[in-house]
Short mmCIF file of C-alpha atoms and ligand atoms in Angstrom, two decimals:
data_model
loop_
_atom_site.label_atom_id
_atom_site.label_comp_id
_atom_site.label_asym_id
_atom_site.label_seq_id
_atom_site.Cartn_x
_atom_site.Cartn_y
_atom_site.Cartn_z
CA UNK S 1 289.42 72.15 169.15
CA UNK S 2 292.57 71.35 167.24
CA UNK S 3 295.09 68.71 168.20
CA UNK S 4 298.65 70.02 168.30
CA UNK S 5 301.69 68.20 166.96
CA UNK S 6 304.71 67.88 169.23
CA UNK S 7 306.62 70.55 167.30
CA UNK S 8 303.62 72.90 167.54
CA UNK S 9 303.60 72.29 171.30
CA UNK S 10 307.29 73.15 171.53
CA UNK S 11 306.75 76.30 169.43
CA UNK S 12 303.92 77.39 171.71
CA UNK S 13 305.96 76.79 174.84
CA UNK S 14 308.87 78.82 173.44
CA UNK S 15 306.47 81.63 172.47
CA UNK S 16 304.84 81.83 175.92
CA UNK S 17 306.17 85.07 177.41
CA UNK S 18 303.95 85.11 180.51
CA UNK S 19 303.08 81.49 181.25
CA UNK S 20 300.38 80.57 183.75
CA UNK S 21 300.13 76.83 184.40
CA UNK S 22 296.90 75.32 185.68
CA UNK S 23 296.56 72.08 187.65
CA UNK S 24 293.38 70.04 187.88
CA UNK S 25 291.08 69.84 190.89
CA UNK S 26 292.24 67.62 193.78
CA UNK S 27 295.79 67.99 192.45
CA UNK S 28 297.88 64.82 192.26
CA UNK S 29 301.59 64.21 191.79
CA UNK S 30 301.34 64.30 188.00
CA UNK S 31 299.58 67.63 187.59
CA UNK S 32 301.68 69.23 190.38
CA UNK S 33 304.95 67.63 189.26
CA UNK S 34 304.40 68.46 185.60
CA UNK S 35 303.48 72.06 186.43
CA UNK S 36 306.53 72.38 188.68
CA UNK S 37 308.76 70.94 185.94
CA UNK S 38 307.31 73.23 183.28
CA UNK S 39 307.64 76.20 185.63
CA UNK S 40 311.29 75.29 186.20
CA UNK S 41 311.85 75.14 182.42
CA UNK S 42 310.14 78.50 181.90
CA UNK S 43 312.15 79.97 184.76
CA UNK S 44 315.37 78.75 183.13
CA UNK S 45 314.16 80.42 179.91
CA UNK S 46 313.97 83.74 181.76
CA UNK S 47 310.16 83.83 181.95
CA UNK S 48 308.25 84.36 185.20
CA UNK S 49 305.93 81.37 185.41
CA UNK S 50 303.02 81.07 187.83
CA UNK S 51 301.24 77.83 188.77
CA UNK S 52 297.63 78.03 189.93
CA UNK S 53 295.62 75.18 191.43
CA UNK S 54 291.85 75.16 191.98
CA UNK S 55 292.35 73.23 195.25
CA UNK S 56 295.09 73.34 197.90
CA UNK S 57 298.21 71.29 197.11
CA UNK S 58 298.25 68.26 199.47
CA UNK S 59 300.95 68.48 202.11
CA UNK S 60 302.70 65.34 200.85
CA UNK S 61 303.31 67.11 197.53
CA UNK S 62 304.65 70.27 199.16
CA UNK S 63 308.20 69.31 198.17
CA UNK S 64 307.21 69.97 194.56
CA UNK S 65 306.23 73.57 195.27
CA UNK S 66 309.60 74.68 196.60
CA UNK S 67 310.42 76.63 193.44
CA UNK S 68 308.00 79.30 194.64
CA UNK S 69 305.96 79.27 191.43
CA UNK S 70 302.70 78.13 193.01
CA UNK S 71 300.53 81.16 193.77
CA UNK S 72 296.94 81.95 194.71
CA UNK S 73 294.54 83.44 192.20
CA UNK S 74 295.13 87.17 191.61
CA UNK S 75 294.94 89.68 188.77
CA UNK S 76 296.66 88.46 185.63
CA UNK S 77 298.01 90.30 182.58
CA UNK S 78 295.70 89.88 179.58
CA UNK S 79 298.63 88.72 177.43
CA UNK S 80 299.32 85.70 179.65
CA UNK S 81 299.65 82.29 178.03
CA UNK S 82 297.45 79.99 180.09
CA UNK S 83 298.38 76.31 179.87
CA UNK S 84 296.23 73.52 181.34
CA UNK S 85 298.40 70.61 182.48
CA UNK S 86 296.98 67.10 183.00
CA UNK S 87 293.46 68.60 182.96
CA UNK S 88 291.15 66.23 181.08
CA UNK S 89 288.00 68.35 180.89
CA UNK S 90 286.81 71.88 181.67
CA UNK S 91 285.10 70.58 184.85
CA UNK S 92 288.52 69.52 186.13
CA UNK S 93 289.48 73.19 186.34
CA UNK S 94 286.91 73.59 189.11
CA UNK S 95 286.77 77.15 190.40
CA UNK S 96 289.45 78.20 187.90
CA UNK S 97 286.97 77.78 185.02
CA UNK S 98 285.48 81.21 185.66
CA UNK S 99 288.84 82.88 186.40
CA UNK S 100 290.50 81.62 183.22
CA UNK S 101 287.85 82.49 180.66
CA UNK S 102 287.49 85.14 177.96
CA UNK S 103 290.87 86.78 177.27
CA UNK S 104 292.47 84.49 179.88
CA UNK S 105 290.99 81.25 178.54
CA UNK S 106 293.58 78.48 178.31
CA UNK S 107 295.77 78.88 175.21
CA UNK S 108 296.52 75.18 175.04
CA UNK S 109 296.39 71.91 176.96
CA UNK S 110 299.02 69.24 177.62
CA UNK S 111 297.35 65.97 178.53
CA UNK S 112 297.45 62.18 178.44
CA UNK S 113 293.82 61.27 179.24
CA UNK S 114 292.39 59.11 176.50
CA UNK S 115 288.79 60.18 177.05
CA UNK S 116 289.07 63.84 177.86
CA UNK S 117 287.09 66.80 176.58
CA UNK S 118 289.31 69.34 174.81
CA UNK S 119 288.61 72.94 175.80
CA UNK S 120 291.62 74.46 174.04
CA UNK S 121 294.07 73.34 171.35
CA UNK S 122 295.50 70.18 172.83
CA UNK S 123 298.67 68.18 172.76
CA UNK S 124 297.53 64.71 173.77
CA UNK S 125 299.59 61.58 174.17
CA UNK S 126 297.30 58.88 175.50
CA UNK S 127 300.10 56.30 175.71
CA UNK S 128 302.10 58.41 178.17
CA UNK S 129 301.94 57.08 181.72
CA UNK S 130 302.02 60.65 182.97
CA UNK S 131 302.13 64.15 181.53
CA UNK S 132 305.67 64.07 182.92
CA UNK S 133 306.70 61.87 179.98
CA UNK S 134 305.62 64.65 177.64
CA UNK S 135 307.38 67.29 179.73
CA UNK S 136 310.54 65.19 179.59
CA UNK S 137 310.44 65.16 175.78
CA UNK S 138 309.69 68.86 175.78
CA UNK S 139 312.68 69.56 178.04
CA UNK S 140 314.97 67.52 175.79
CA UNK S 141 313.70 69.37 172.73
CA UNK S 142 314.32 72.75 174.38
CA UNK S 143 317.91 71.63 174.93
CA UNK S 144 318.16 70.26 171.37
CA UNK S 145 316.93 73.55 169.94
CA UNK S 146 319.46 75.46 172.05
CA UNK S 147 316.74 77.24 174.05
CA UNK S 148 318.18 75.77 177.28
CA UNK S 149 321.76 74.63 177.97
CA UNK S 150 320.54 71.71 180.11
CA UNK S 151 317.44 70.47 181.95
CA UNK S 152 317.38 72.26 185.32
CA UNK S 153 317.71 69.94 188.38
CA UNK S 154 314.30 71.04 189.73
CA UNK S 155 312.69 69.97 186.45
CA UNK S 156 314.51 66.63 186.51
CA UNK S 157 313.16 65.83 189.98
CA UNK S 158 309.65 67.15 189.29
CA UNK S 159 309.32 65.12 186.06
CA UNK S 160 310.47 62.02 187.89
CA UNK S 161 307.89 62.69 190.63
CA UNK S 162 305.11 63.18 188.10
CA UNK S 163 305.84 59.88 186.35
CA UNK S 164 306.37 57.91 189.53
CA UNK S 165 303.18 59.34 191.00
CA UNK S 166 300.86 58.58 188.07
CA UNK S 167 302.36 55.11 187.60
CA UNK S 168 301.97 54.14 191.28
CA UNK S 169 305.75 53.92 191.62
CA UNK S 170 306.10 52.21 188.19
CA UNK S 171 303.55 49.58 189.15
CA UNK S 172 300.45 50.29 187.05
CA UNK S 173 299.50 49.01 183.60
CA UNK S 174 300.21 52.44 182.07
CA UNK S 175 303.96 51.83 182.49
CA UNK S 176 305.75 51.09 179.22
CA UNK S 177 309.39 50.31 178.43
CA UNK S 178 309.63 53.97 177.48
CA UNK S 179 308.43 55.01 180.95
CA UNK S 180 311.34 53.10 182.46
CA UNK S 181 313.80 54.47 179.89
CA UNK S 182 312.73 58.02 180.71
CA UNK S 183 313.04 57.29 184.44
CA UNK S 184 316.51 55.83 183.87
CA UNK S 185 317.55 58.95 181.95
CA UNK S 186 316.20 61.14 184.74
CA UNK S 187 318.21 59.19 187.32
CA UNK S 188 321.29 59.64 185.13
CA UNK S 189 320.52 63.37 185.11
CA UNK S 190 320.50 63.36 188.92
CA UNK S 191 316.88 62.66 189.93
CA UNK S 192 316.77 61.66 193.60
CA UNK S 193 314.53 58.65 192.94
CA UNK S 194 314.66 56.98 196.39
CA UNK S 195 313.82 60.18 198.23
CA UNK S 196 311.06 61.20 195.78
CA UNK S 197 309.49 57.73 195.97
CA UNK S 198 309.75 57.73 199.77
CA UNK S 199 307.99 61.11 199.96
CA UNK S 200 305.32 60.05 197.45
CA UNK S 201 304.57 56.55 198.69
CA UNK S 202 306.09 55.70 202.08
CA UNK S 203 305.35 58.78 204.12
CA UNK S 204 301.80 59.16 205.38
CA UNK S 205 300.34 61.57 207.89
CA UNK S 206 298.76 60.19 211.06
CA UNK S 207 295.42 61.33 209.63
CA UNK S 208 295.96 59.40 206.40
CA UNK S 209 296.85 56.26 208.34
CA UNK S 210 293.70 56.63 210.43
CA UNK S 211 291.66 57.06 207.24
CA UNK S 212 293.23 53.91 205.80
CA UNK S 213 292.35 52.09 209.01
CA UNK S 214 288.73 53.13 208.67
CA UNK S 215 288.63 52.13 205.01
CA UNK S 216 290.28 48.75 205.69
CA UNK S 217 287.56 47.84 208.15
CA UNK S 218 284.61 49.18 206.12
CA UNK S 219 285.06 47.64 202.68
CA UNK S 220 281.81 46.47 201.08
CA UNK S 221 281.65 44.07 198.18
CA UNK S 222 279.48 42.07 195.83
CA UNK S 223 278.88 38.46 196.96
CA UNK S 224 281.61 37.17 194.62
CA UNK S 225 284.06 39.73 196.00
CA UNK S 226 285.00 41.02 192.54
CA UNK S 227 283.62 44.52 193.03
CA UNK S 228 284.50 46.25 196.28
CA UNK S 229 283.94 49.77 197.52
CA UNK S 230 283.96 52.07 200.49
CA UNK S 231 281.68 55.00 201.28
CA UNK S 232 283.19 58.22 202.63
CA UNK S 233 280.53 60.72 203.63
CA UNK S 234 280.75 64.06 205.43
CA UNK S 235 279.26 62.36 208.48
CA UNK S 236 282.03 59.74 208.53
CA UNK S 237 284.75 62.34 208.08
CA UNK S 238 283.24 64.49 210.85
CA UNK S 239 282.96 61.52 213.16
CA UNK S 240 286.63 60.64 212.58
CA UNK S 241 287.80 64.26 212.64
CA UNK S 242 289.34 63.79 209.19
CA UNK S 243 289.23 65.74 205.92
CA UNK S 244 288.63 64.58 202.38
CA UNK S 245 292.36 64.87 201.56
CA UNK S 246 293.15 62.23 204.20
CA UNK S 247 291.22 59.65 202.17
CA UNK S 248 293.38 60.05 199.07
CA UNK S 249 294.78 56.51 199.37
CA UNK S 250 291.42 54.92 200.23
CA UNK S 251 291.10 53.42 196.76
CA UNK S 252 294.49 51.70 197.14
CA UNK S 253 293.31 50.02 200.32
CA UNK S 254 290.16 48.76 198.58
CA UNK S 255 292.04 47.48 195.53
CA UNK S 256 294.56 45.63 197.69
CA UNK S 257 291.87 43.21 198.91
CA UNK S 258 292.39 39.75 197.42
CA UNK S 259 289.94 38.85 194.64
CA UNK S 260 288.93 42.43 193.90
CA UNK S 261 288.82 43.22 190.19
CA UNK S 262 287.00 46.55 190.40
CA UNK S 263 287.72 48.85 193.34
CA UNK S 264 285.63 51.92 194.03
CA UNK S 265 285.44 54.79 196.44
CA UNK S 266 282.30 56.88 196.78
CA UNK S 267 283.08 60.22 198.38
CA UNK S 268 280.65 62.98 199.29
CA UNK S 269 281.82 66.24 197.68
CA UNK S 270 281.38 69.82 198.88
CA UNK S 271 278.99 70.35 195.94
CA UNK S 272 276.65 67.75 197.45
CA UNK S 273 277.41 65.22 194.70
CA UNK S 274 279.08 61.85 195.15
CA UNK S 275 282.45 61.48 193.50
CA UNK S 276 283.09 57.90 192.41
CA UNK S 277 286.61 56.68 191.65
CA UNK S 278 287.13 53.37 189.89
CA UNK S 279 290.19 51.15 189.54
CA UNK S 280 290.23 47.98 187.51
CA UNK S 281 292.49 45.01 186.88
CA UNK S 282 291.13 44.55 183.35
CA UNK S 283 287.67 45.97 182.61
CA UNK S 284 287.69 49.32 180.79
CA UNK S 285 286.30 51.50 183.60
CA UNK S 286 286.71 54.67 181.51
CA UNK S 287 283.82 53.32 179.41
CA UNK S 288 281.81 52.59 182.55
CA UNK S 289 282.48 56.08 183.88
CA UNK S 290 281.54 57.58 180.50
CA UNK S 291 278.06 56.00 180.72
CA UNK S 292 277.68 57.92 184.01
CA UNK S 293 278.97 61.23 182.66
CA UNK S 294 282.57 60.78 183.78
CA UNK S 295 285.81 59.69 182.18
CA UNK S 296 289.44 58.80 182.73
CA UNK S 297 291.77 55.98 181.81
CA UNK S 298 290.92 52.35 181.00
CA UNK S 299 291.97 51.14 184.44
CA UNK S 300 291.50 54.32 186.48
CA UNK S 301 288.44 56.45 185.96
CA UNK S 302 285.76 58.38 187.81
CA UNK S 303 282.45 60.17 187.70
CA UNK S 304 280.31 62.43 189.82
CA UNK S 305 276.73 61.42 190.65
CA UNK S 306 273.84 63.54 191.95
CA UNK S 307 272.12 60.99 194.15
CA UNK S 308 270.56 61.44 197.58
CA UNK S 309 272.91 59.05 199.32
CA UNK S 310 276.35 57.50 198.94
CA UNK S 311 274.71 54.06 198.97
CA UNK S 312 272.62 55.01 195.91
CA UNK S 313 275.69 56.30 194.05
CA UNK S 314 277.48 53.03 194.84
CA UNK S 315 274.49 50.96 193.67
CA UNK S 316 274.26 52.83 190.37
CA UNK S 317 277.97 52.41 189.71
CA UNK S 318 278.01 48.74 190.69
CA UNK S 319 275.14 48.14 188.26
CA UNK S 320 277.01 49.95 185.48
CA UNK S 321 280.10 47.84 186.18
CA UNK S 322 278.04 44.62 186.17
CA UNK S 323 276.44 45.68 182.85
CA UNK S 324 279.89 46.31 181.37
CA UNK S 325 281.08 42.94 182.65
CA UNK S 326 278.12 41.38 180.86
CA UNK S 327 276.96 39.89 184.14
MN1 MN X 401 298.06 62.42 184.93
#
């Protein structure tokens, strides 16, 4: 699969008459925000964009779907231009893999995952904190080329949300001076930063708070306390009357524990596998995840394991982390 230059990306965006934007599974603020921003740009260009997600958009991100571009799967015109946004590998398209195949296979990808698997011509910028940084440059270029008179307000806010979301409110190691410069420009353009950050980070449902409470009191760790994890199985969710989506911030609770260098969550998935998420303060966990068939970023990665129990999945991952640490 070819790698696209930035100007090739811009050309392809301008040429997309019937754009369909795809988010990744378990959509986060970056994939949703970037899709919303791109949809807003396409809308301003007089196209009729559609955004499709393999999984429901979490309620806390609903404010990003107000443009009305997010739609369920339906029949699509064969001449659609399908664009995968923030999707690192074909598996991350989930149920959309079979829908968007053949004539409707993705035309190109816009991504920032260093260790992804390209499934279409790809524009990749691994040093971007979020795909939103790329969408920002794209929006500017559309204005520069005279395709748009200005960046639409909805795109300004959605790009800001995407960057803030993937950078943990400008807190993670993926944040660069450029990330802050882009955010500053977006605020100058009218982004409602306090409200977007409040919606993304300060507002939690009662269910999410209860999930965090469970996680906080069930953290397991290695004797030295450097590796910590929590197990979230169907049985636990049933017992608490909670859904998988309520455990979205579980990893943040685990990583907040003093002394933890590697935080993990092990979550039972509907497919019967165990989805492991990893966060690190230094170790390259993308490499660890890659040894287990997964991938991601150096300090935020994941994999999916076919073990019999969550405990086994945790043990395998802890061993892989210890091996990587040279312990
Ligand atoms: Mn992202």
